[in-house]
Each structure stands twice: as structure tokens, then as C-alpha cells.
CSV table of C-alpha atoms in Angstrom, one decimal:
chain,number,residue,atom,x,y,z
N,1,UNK,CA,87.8,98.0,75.2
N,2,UNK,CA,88.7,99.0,78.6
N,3,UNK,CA,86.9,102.0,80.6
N,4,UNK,CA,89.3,105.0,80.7
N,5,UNK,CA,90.4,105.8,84.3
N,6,UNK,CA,88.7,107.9,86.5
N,7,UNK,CA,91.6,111.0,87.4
N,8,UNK,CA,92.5,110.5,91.3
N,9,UNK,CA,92.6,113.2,93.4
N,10,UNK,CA,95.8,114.4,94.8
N,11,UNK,CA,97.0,117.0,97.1
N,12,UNK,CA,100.3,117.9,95.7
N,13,UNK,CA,103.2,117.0,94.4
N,14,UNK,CA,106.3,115.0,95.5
N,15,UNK,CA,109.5,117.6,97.1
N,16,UNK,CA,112.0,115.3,95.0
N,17,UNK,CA,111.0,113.0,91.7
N,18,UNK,CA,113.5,110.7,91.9
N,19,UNK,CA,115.5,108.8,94.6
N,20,UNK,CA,118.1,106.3,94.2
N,21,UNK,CA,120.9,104.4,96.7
N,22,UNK,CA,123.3,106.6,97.6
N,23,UNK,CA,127.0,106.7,96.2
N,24,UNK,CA,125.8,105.1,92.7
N,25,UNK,CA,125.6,106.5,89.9
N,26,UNK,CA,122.1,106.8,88.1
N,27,UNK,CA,123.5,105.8,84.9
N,28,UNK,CA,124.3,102.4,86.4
N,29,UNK,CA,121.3,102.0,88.0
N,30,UNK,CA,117.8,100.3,87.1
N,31,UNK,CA,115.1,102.4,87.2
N,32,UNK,CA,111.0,101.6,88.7
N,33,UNK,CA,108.5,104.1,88.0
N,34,UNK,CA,105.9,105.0,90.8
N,35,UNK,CA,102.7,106.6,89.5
N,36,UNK,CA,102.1,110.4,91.4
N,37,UNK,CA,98.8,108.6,92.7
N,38,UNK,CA,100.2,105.3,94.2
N,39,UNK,CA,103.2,108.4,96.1
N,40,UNK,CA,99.8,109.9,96.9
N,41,UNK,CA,98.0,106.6,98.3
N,42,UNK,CA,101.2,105.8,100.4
N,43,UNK,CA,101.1,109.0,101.9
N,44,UNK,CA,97.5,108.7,102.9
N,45,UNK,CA,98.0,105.4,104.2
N,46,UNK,CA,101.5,105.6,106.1
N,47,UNK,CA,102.0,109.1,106.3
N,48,UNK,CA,98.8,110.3,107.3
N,49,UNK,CA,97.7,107.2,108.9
N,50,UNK,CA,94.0,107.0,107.3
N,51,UNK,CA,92.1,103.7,106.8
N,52,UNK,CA,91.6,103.0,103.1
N,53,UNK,CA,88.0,104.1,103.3
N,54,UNK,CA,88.7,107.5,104.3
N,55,UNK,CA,92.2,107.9,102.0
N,56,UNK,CA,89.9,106.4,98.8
N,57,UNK,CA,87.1,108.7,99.9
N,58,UNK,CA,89.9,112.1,100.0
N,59,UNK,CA,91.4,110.6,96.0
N,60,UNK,CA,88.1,109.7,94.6
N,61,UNK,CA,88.0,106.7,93.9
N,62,UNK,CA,86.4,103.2,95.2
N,63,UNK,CA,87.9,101.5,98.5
N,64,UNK,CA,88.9,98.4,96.2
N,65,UNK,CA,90.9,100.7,93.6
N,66,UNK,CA,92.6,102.4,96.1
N,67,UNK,CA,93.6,99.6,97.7
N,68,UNK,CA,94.8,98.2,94.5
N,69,UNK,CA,96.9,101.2,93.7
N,70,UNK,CA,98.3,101.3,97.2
N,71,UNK,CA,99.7,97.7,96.9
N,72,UNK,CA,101.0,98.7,93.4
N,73,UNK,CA,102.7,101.6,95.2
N,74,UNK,CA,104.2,99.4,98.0
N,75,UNK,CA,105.5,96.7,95.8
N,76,UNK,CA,107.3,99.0,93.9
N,77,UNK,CA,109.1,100.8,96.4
N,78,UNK,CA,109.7,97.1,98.0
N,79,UNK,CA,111.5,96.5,94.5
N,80,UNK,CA,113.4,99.5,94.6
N,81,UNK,CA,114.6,99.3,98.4
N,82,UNK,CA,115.4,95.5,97.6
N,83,UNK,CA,116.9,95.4,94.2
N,84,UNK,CA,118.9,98.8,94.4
N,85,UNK,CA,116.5,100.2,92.2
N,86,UNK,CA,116.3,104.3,90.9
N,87,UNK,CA,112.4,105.6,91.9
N,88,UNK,CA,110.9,108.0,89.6
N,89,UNK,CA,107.8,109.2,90.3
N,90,UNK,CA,105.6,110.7,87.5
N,91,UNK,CA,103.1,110.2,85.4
N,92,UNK,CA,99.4,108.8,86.2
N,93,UNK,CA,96.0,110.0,85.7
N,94,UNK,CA,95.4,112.4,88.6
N,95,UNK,CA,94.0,115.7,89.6
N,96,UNK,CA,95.2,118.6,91.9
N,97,UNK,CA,92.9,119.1,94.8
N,98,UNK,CA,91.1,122.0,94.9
N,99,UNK,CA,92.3,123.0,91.3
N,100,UNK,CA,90.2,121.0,88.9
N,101,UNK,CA,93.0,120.7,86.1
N,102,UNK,CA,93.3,117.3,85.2
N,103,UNK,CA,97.0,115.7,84.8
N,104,UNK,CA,98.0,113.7,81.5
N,105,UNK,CA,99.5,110.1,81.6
N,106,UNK,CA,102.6,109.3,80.3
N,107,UNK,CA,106.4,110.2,81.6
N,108,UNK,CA,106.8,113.5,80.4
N,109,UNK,CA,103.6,115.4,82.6
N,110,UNK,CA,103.2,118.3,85.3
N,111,UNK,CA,106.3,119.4,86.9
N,112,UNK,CA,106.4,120.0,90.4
N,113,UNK,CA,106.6,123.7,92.3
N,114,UNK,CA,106.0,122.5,95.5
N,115,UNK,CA,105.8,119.6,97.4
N,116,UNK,CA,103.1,118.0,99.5
């Protein structure tokens, strides 16, 4: 049996949950589903310009994990951009910074009052 996953820290949530190409309809589209941690890892990473160290270090979690959810992260937004894909992000094991409430898994968790 597998260990349960450690929560990720996470700063905030996203300004908009779902993106898709413009001028489709989401009922015709496909959809991926990006994790609020890998939204959170990307941000780090290409937003914020850390190294992994430092951006594994601010979610809590090991240097190889993050770097594991962070390719996660980019190969489905790759899919998405590629493919014509719907992203939804939700769901994950995370934790608000500075709050100490952990979120659920699943699709149907926290919603969003503000954004990052």
C-alpha cells in the first residue's frame, strides 16, 4: 500500500479554473485536468523564476517530487495548447499558506475567492 501524500503548500488559488481555445464551445471540447499544486509549481518555476530547490523548499516538499509535479504540470498544459484541449484546474492534495487548513482530493474541492 502506497504512502498517502504529503499536502503541498500553496499560496493561493488560480483567478480563473478553467481555460479553453477561444471561439469553441466547451461542450465540444476535451477536457485535461491540472492539479492546483502542479498551477502552483508552474508559477514558482516560470512565473516567479525560482530554481526547484527554492520553489520545492516554499511547497514543502522534496526537490525530486517537485520536480515531478512540475513536469506533470507542463505536459499537461503542452497537451492542452497542442491538442485543443479545455484546462481545469482543481483538485490535489494541497495547503493554503499561512492558513493550515488542508485541501481534499478529488474534483469537487475548495472554491476560489481570490486569485494568486
Amino acid at each position: 500500500m502506497p504512502r498517502p501524500r504529503k499536502p503541498r503548500f500553496v499560496q493561493g488559488g488560480p483567478m480563473a479554473n478553467v481555460f479553453k481555445p477561444r471561439g469553441v464551445s466547451a461542450r465540444s471540447l476535451e477536457e485535461v485536468v491540472l492539479p492546483v499544486e502542479g498551477l502552483e509549481a508552474l508559477r514558482l518555476t516560470d512565473l516567479e523564476r525560482l530554481d526547484q530547490e527554492s520553489a520545492a523548499a516554499r511547497m514543502n516538499v522534496s526537490r525530486q517530487t517537485y520536480g515531478r509535479v512540475l513536469a506533470e504540470a507542463r505536459a499537461i498544459v503542452a497537451e492542452a495548447l497542442v491538442m485543443g484541449k479545455m484546462i481545469r484546474i482543481e483538485g490535489g492534495v494541497y495547503t493554503l499558506q499561512g492558513i493550515g487548513r488542508s485541501m481534499g482530493r478529488g474534483r469537487h474541492g475548495h472554491r476560489w475567492r481570490g486569485g494568486f
